[in-house]
Coordinates of N, CA and C in Angstrom, one line a residue:
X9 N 1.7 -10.0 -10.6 CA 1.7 -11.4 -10.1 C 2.7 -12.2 -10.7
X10 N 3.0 -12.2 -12.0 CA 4.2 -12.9 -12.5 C 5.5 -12.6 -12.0
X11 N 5.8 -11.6 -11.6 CA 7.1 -11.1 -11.4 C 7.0 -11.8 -9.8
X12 N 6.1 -11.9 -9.0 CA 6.0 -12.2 -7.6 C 6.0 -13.5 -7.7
X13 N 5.6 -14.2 -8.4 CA 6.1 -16.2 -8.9 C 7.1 -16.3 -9.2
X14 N 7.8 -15.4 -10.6 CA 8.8 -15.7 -10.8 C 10.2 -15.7 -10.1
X15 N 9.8 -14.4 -9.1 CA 11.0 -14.2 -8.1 C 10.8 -15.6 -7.1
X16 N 9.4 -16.0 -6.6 CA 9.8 -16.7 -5.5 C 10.6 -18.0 -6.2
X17 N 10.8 -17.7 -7.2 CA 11.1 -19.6 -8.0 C 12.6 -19.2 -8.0
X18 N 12.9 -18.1 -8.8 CA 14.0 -17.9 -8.8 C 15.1 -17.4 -8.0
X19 N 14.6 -16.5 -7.0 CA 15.7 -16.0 -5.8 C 16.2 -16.8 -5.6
X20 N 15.7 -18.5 -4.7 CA 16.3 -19.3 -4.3 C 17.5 -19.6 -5.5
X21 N 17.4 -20.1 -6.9 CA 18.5 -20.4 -8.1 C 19.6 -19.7 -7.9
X22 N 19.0 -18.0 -7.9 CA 20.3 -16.9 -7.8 C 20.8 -16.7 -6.3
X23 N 20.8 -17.1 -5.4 CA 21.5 -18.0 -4.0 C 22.6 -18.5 -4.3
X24 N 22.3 -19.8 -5.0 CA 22.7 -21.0 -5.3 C 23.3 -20.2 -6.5
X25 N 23.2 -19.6 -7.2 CA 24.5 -19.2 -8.5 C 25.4 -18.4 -7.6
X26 N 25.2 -17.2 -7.0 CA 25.8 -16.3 -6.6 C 27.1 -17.1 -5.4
X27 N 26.3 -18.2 -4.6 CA 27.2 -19.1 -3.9 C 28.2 -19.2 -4.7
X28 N 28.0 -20.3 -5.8 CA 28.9 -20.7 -6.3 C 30.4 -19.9 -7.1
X29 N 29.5 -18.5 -7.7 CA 30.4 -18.2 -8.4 C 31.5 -17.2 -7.3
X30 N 31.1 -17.4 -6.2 CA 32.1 -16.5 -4.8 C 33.4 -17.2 -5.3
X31 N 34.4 -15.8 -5.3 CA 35.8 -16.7 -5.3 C 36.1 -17.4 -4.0
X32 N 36.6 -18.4 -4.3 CA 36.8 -19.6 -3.6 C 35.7 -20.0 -2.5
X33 N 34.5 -20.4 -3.2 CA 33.2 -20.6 -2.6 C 33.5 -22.2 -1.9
X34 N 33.1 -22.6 -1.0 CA 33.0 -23.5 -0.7 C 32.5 -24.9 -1.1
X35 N 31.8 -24.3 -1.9 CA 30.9 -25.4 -2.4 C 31.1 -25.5 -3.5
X36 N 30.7 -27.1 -4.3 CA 31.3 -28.0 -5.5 C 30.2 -28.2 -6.5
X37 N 29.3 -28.3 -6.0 CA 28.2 -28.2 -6.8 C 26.6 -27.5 -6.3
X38 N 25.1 -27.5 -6.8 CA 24.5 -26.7 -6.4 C 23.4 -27.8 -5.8
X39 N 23.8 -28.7 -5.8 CA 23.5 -29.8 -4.7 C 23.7 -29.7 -3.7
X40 N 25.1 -29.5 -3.3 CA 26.0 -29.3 -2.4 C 25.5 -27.8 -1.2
X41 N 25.1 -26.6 -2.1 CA 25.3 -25.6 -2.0 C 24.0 -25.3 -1.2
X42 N 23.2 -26.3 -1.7 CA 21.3 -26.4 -1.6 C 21.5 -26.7 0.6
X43 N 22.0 -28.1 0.3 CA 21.9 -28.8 1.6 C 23.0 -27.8 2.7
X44 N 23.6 -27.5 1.9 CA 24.8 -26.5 3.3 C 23.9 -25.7 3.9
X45 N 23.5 -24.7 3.2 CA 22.6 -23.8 2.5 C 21.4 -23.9 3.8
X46 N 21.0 -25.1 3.5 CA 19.8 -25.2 4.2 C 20.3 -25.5 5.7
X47 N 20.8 -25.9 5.8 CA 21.2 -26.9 7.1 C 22.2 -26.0 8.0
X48 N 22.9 -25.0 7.6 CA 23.5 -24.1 8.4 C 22.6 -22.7 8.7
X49 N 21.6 -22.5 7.4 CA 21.2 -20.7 7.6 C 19.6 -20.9 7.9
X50 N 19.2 -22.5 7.0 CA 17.8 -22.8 6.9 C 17.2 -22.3 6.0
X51 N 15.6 -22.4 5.3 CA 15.2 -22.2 4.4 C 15.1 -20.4 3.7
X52 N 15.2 -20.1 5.1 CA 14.9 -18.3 4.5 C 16.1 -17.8 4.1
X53 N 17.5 -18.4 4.2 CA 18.6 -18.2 3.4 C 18.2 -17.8 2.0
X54 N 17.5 -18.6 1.5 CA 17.3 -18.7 0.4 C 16.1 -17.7 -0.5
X55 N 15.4 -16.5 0.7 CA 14.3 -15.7 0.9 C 14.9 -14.3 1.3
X56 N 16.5 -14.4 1.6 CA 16.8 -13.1 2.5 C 16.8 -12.0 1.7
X57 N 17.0 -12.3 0.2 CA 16.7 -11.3 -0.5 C 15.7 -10.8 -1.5
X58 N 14.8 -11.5 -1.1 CA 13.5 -11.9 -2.0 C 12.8 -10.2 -2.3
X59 N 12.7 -9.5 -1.0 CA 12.0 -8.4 -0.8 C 12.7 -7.2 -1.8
X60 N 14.5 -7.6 -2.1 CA 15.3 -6.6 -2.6 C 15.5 -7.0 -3.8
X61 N 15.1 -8.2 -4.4 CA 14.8 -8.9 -5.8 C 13.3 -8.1 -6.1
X62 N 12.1 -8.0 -5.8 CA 10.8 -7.9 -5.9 C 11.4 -5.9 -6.1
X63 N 11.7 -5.6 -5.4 CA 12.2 -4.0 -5.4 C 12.9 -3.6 -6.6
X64 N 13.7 -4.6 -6.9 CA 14.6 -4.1 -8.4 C 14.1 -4.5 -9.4
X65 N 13.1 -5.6 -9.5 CA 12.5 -6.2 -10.5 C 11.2 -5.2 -10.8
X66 N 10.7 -4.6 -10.1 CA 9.7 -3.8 -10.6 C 9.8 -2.6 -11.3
X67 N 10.8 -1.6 -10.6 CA 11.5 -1.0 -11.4 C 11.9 -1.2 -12.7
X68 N 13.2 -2.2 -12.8 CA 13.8 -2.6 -13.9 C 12.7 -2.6 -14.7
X69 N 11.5 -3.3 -15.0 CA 10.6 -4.0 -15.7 C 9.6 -2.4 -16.3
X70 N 9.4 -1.9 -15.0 CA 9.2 -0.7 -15.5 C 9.6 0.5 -16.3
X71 N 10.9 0.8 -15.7 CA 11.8 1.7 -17.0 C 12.3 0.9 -18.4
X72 N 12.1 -0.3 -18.3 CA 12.6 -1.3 -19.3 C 11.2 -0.7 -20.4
X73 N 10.1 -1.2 -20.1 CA 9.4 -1.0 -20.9 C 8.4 0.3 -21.3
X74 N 9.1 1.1 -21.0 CA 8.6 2.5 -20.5 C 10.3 3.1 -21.8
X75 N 10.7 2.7 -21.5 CA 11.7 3.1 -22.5 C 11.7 2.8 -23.7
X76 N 11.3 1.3 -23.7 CA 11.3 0.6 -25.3 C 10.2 1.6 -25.9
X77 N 8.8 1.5 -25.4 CA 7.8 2.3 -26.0 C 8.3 4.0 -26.4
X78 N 9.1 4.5 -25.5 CA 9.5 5.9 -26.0 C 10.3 5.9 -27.2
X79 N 11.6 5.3 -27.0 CA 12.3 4.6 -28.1 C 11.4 4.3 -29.5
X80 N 10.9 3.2 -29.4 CA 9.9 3.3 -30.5 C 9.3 4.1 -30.6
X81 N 8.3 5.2 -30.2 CA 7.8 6.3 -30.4 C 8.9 7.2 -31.8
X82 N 9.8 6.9 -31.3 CA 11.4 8.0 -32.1 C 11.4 7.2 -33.1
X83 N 11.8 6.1 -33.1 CA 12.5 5.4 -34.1 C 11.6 4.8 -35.0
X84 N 10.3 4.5 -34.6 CA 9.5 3.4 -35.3 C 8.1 3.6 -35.0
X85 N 8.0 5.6 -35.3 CA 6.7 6.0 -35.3 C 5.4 5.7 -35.6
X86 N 5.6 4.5 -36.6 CA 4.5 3.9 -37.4 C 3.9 1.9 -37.1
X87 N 5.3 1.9 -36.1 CA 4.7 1.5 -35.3 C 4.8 0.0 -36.5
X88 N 5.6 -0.2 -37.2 CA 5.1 -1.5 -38.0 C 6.7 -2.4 -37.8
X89 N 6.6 -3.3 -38.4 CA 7.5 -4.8 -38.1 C 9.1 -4.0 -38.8
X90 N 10.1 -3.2 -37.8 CA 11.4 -3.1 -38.2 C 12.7 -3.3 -37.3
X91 N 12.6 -4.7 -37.5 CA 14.1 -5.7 -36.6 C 15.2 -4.4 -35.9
X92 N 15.2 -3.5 -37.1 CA 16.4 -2.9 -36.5 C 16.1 -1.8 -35.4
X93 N 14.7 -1.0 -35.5 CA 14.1 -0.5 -34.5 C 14.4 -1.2 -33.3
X94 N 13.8 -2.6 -33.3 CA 12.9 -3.6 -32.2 C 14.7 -4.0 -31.7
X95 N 15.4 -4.2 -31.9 CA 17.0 -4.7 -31.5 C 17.5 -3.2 -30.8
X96 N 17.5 -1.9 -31.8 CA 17.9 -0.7 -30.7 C 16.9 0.0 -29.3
X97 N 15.6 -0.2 -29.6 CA 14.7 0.1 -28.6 C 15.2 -0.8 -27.4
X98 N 15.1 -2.0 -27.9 CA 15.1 -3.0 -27.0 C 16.9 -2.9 -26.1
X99 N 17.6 -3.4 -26.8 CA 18.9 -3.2 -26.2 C 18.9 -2.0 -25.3
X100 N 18.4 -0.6 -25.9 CA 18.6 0.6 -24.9 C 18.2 0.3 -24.0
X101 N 17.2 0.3 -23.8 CA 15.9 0.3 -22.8 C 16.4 -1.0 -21.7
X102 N 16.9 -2.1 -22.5 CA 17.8 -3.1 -21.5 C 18.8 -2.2 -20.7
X103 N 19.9 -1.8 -21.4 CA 20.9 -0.9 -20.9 C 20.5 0.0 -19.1
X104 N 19.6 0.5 -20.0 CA 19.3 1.6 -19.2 C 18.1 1.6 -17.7
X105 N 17.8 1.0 -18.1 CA 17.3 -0.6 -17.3 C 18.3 -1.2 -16.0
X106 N 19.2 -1.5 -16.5 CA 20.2 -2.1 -16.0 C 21.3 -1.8 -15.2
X107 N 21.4 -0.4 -15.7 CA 22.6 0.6 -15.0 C 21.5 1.2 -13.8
X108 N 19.5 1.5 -13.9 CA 19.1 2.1 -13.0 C 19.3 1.7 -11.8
X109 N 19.2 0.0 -12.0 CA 18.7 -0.7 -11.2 C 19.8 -1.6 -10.3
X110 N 21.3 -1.3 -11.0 CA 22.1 -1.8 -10.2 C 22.7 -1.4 -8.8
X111 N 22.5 -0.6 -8.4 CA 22.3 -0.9 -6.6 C 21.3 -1.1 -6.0
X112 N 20.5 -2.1 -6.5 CA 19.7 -2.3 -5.6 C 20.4 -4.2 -5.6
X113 N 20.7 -4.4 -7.3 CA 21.3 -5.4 -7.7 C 22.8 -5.8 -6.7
X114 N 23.1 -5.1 -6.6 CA 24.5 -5.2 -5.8 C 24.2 -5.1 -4.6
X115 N 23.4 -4.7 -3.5 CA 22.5 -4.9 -1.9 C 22.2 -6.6 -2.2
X116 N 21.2 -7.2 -3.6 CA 20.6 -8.6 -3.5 C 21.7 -9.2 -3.4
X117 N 22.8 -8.9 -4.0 CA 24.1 -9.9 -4.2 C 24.4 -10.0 -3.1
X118 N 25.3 -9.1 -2.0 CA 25.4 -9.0 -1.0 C 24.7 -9.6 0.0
X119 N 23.5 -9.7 0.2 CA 22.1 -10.2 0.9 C 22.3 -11.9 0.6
X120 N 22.7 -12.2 -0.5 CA 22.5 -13.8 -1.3 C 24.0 -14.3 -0.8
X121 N 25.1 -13.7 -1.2 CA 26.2 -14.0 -0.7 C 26.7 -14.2 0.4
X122 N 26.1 -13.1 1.6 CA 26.7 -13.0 3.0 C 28.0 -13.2 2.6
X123 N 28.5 -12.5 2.1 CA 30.4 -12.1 1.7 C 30.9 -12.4 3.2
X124 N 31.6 -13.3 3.2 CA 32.3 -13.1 4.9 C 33.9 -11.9 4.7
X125 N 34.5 -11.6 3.9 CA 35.1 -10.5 4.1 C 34.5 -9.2 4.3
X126 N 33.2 -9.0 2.9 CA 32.5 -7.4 3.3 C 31.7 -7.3 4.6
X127 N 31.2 -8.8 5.3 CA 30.9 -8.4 6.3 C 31.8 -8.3 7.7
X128 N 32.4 -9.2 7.5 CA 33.8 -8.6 8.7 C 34.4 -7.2 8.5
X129 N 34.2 -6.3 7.1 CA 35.0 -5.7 7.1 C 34.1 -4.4 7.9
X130 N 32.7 -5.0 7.4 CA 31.6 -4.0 8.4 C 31.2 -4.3 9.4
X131 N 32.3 -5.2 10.2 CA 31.4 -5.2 11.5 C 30.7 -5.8 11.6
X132 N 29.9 -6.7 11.1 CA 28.5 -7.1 10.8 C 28.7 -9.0 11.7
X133 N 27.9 -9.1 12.8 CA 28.0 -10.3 13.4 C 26.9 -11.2 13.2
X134 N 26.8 -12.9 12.6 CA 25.6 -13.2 12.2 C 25.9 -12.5 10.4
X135 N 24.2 -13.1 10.4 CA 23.7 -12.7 9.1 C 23.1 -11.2 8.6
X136 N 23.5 -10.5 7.5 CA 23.2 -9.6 7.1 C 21.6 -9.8 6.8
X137 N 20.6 -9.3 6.9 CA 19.2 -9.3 6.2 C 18.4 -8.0 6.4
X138 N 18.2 -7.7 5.6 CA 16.9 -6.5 5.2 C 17.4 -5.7 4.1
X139 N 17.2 -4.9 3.2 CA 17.2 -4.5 2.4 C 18.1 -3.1 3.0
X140 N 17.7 -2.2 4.0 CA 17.9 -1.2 4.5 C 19.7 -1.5 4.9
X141 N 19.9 -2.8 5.6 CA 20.7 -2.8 6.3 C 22.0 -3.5 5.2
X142 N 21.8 -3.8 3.7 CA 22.3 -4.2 3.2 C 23.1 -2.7 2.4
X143 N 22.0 -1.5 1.8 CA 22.1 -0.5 1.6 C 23.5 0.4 2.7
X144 N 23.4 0.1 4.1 CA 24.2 0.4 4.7 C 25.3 0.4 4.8
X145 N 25.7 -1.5 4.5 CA 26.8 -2.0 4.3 C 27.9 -1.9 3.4
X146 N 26.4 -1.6 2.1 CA 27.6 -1.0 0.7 C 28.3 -0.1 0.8
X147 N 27.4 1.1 1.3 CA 27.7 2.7 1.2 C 29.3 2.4 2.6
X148 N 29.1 1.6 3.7 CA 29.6 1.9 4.5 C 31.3 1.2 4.2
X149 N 30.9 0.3 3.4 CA 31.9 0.0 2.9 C 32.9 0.4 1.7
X150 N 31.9 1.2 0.2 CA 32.3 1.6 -0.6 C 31.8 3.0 -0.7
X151 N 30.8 3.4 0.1 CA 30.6 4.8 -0.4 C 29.8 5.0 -1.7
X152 N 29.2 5.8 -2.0 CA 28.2 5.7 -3.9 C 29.0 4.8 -4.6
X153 N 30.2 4.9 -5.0 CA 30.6 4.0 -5.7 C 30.2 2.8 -6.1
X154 N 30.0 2.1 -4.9 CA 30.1 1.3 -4.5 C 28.8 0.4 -4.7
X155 N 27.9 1.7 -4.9 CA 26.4 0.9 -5.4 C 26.1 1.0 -6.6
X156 N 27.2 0.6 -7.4 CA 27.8 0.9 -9.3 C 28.7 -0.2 -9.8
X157 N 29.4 -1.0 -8.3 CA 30.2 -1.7 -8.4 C 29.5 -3.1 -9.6
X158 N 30.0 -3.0 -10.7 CA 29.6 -4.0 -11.7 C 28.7 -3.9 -12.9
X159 N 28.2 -2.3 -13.1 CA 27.3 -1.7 -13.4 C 27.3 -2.3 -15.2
X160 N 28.9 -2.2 -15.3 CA 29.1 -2.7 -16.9 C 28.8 -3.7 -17.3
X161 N 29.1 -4.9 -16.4 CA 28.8 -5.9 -16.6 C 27.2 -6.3 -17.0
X162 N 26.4 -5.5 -15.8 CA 25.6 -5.8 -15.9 C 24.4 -5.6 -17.2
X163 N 24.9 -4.2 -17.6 CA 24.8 -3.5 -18.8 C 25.0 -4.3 -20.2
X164 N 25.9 -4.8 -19.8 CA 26.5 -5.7 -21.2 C 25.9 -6.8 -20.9
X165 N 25.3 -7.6 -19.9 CA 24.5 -8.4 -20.2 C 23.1 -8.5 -20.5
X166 N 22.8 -7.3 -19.9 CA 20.8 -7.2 -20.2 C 21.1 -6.4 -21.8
X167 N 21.9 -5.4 -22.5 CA 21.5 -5.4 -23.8 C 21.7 -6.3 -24.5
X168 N 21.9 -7.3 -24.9 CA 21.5 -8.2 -25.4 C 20.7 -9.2 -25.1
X169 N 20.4 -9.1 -24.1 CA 19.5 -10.2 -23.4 C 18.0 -9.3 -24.2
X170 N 17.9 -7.9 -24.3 CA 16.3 -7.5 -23.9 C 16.3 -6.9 -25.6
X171 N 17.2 -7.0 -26.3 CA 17.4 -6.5 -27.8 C 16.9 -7.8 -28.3
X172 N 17.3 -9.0 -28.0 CA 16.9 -10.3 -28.4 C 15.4 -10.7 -28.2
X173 N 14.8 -10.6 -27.2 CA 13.4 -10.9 -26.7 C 12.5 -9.7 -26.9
X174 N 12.7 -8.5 -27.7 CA 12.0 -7.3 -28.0 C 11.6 -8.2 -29.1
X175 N 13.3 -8.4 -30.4 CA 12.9 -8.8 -31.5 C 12.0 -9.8 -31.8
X176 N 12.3 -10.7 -31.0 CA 11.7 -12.3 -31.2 C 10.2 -11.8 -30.7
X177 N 9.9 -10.8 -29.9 CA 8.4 -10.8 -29.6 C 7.8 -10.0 -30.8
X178 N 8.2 -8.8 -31.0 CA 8.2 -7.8 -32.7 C 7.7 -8.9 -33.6
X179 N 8.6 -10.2 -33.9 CA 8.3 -10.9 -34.9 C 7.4 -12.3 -34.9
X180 N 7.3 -12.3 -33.7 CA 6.2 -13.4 -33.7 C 5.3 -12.6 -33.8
X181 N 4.9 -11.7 -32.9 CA 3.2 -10.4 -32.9 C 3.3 -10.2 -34.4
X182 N 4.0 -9.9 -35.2 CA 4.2 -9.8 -36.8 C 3.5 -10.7 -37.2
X183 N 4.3 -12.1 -37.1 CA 3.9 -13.3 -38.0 C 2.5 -14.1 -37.5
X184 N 2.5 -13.4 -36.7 CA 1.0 -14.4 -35.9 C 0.0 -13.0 -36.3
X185 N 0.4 -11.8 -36.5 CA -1.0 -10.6 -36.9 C -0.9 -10.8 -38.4
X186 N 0.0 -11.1 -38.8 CA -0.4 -10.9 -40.6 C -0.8 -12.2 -40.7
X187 N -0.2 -13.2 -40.2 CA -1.1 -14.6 -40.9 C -2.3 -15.0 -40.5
X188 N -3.1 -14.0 -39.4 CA -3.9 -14.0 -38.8 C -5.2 -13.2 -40.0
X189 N -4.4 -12.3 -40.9 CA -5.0 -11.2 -41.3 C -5.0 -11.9 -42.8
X190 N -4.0 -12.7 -43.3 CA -4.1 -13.6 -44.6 C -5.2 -14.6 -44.4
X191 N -5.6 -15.1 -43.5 CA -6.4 -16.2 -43.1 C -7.8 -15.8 -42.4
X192 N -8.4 -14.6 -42.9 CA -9.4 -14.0 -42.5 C -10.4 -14.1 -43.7
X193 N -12.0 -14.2 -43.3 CA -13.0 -14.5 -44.4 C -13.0 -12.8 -44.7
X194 N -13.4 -12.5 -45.9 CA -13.9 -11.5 -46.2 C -15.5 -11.5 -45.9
X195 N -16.2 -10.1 -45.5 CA -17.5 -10.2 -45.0 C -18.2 -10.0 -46.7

């Protein structure tokens, strides 16, 4: 249920980033990008990739933490408060995470962006939308490759993103179970 709130809040933001950051995007700011946005494609512009957001987000979420736990199983058998564990579990498992999940990541981009050269270059009249027909576009345009296109980037951004928020959760569940356990009556 969280991931299905969080995406509906967010798709629409990563629209509006993805707009902006198009080389030579039209638009000047994400005010700007909102009202075009709405007034030329209408509100489900902002929805067209929600279904292929909801598809990589569950995944991701899943091998993400399905790894950290194996990871730890190896590294931090015992399962108690060690930063350097909780930073390599975490980072991997971001990593790895991140490289699974990026073609589905590069279809939402595409879906968010409506690229007017990748879709001229496929043919494509109108708006691109569905998940299937996005998958089409990549391949038909790049071929496998193609659904890899950025894969580093993306890599290099979720390990650190998910090595940071393993730790910081490791150490609050730390500091909030041991002071929990200092501040207990004896029976």
């Amino acid at each position: 249920m969280a991931t299905l709130l969080h995406d509906a809040v967010m798709n629409p933001a990563e629209v509006v980033k993805q707009r902006l950051q198009m080389y030579d995007s039209p638009h000047r700011s994400a005010l700007s990008c909102i009202r075009t946005v709405l007034g030329t494609e209408g509100l489900g512009a902002f929805y067209r990739s929600y279904t292929t957001q909801l598809t990589m987000n569950v995944p991701f979420q899943s091998i993400h933490f399905i790894t950290y736990e194996l990871l730890q199983e190896q590294i931090n058998p015992y399962r108690g408060y060690n930063p350097q564990s909780h930073i390599i579990s975490g980072g991997l498992a971001g990593a790895l995470a991140a490289a699974a999940t990026t073609p589905l990541d590069v279809c939402k981009t595409l879906l968010n962006t409506q690229e007017n050269m990748a879709l001229h270059l496929a043919n494509v009249s109108g708006r691109l939308s569905g998940m299937a027909n996005a998958f089409r576009t990549v391949y038909q345009l790049n071929g496998l490759p193609g659904y890899f296109k950025g894969v580093q980037a993306r890599v290099i951004y979720q390990m650190p993103s998910t090595a940071i928020s393993w730790s910081v959760y490791e150490f609050f569940k730390y500091f909030l179970t041991k002071h929990k356990l200092e501040n207990r009556t004896p029976y």
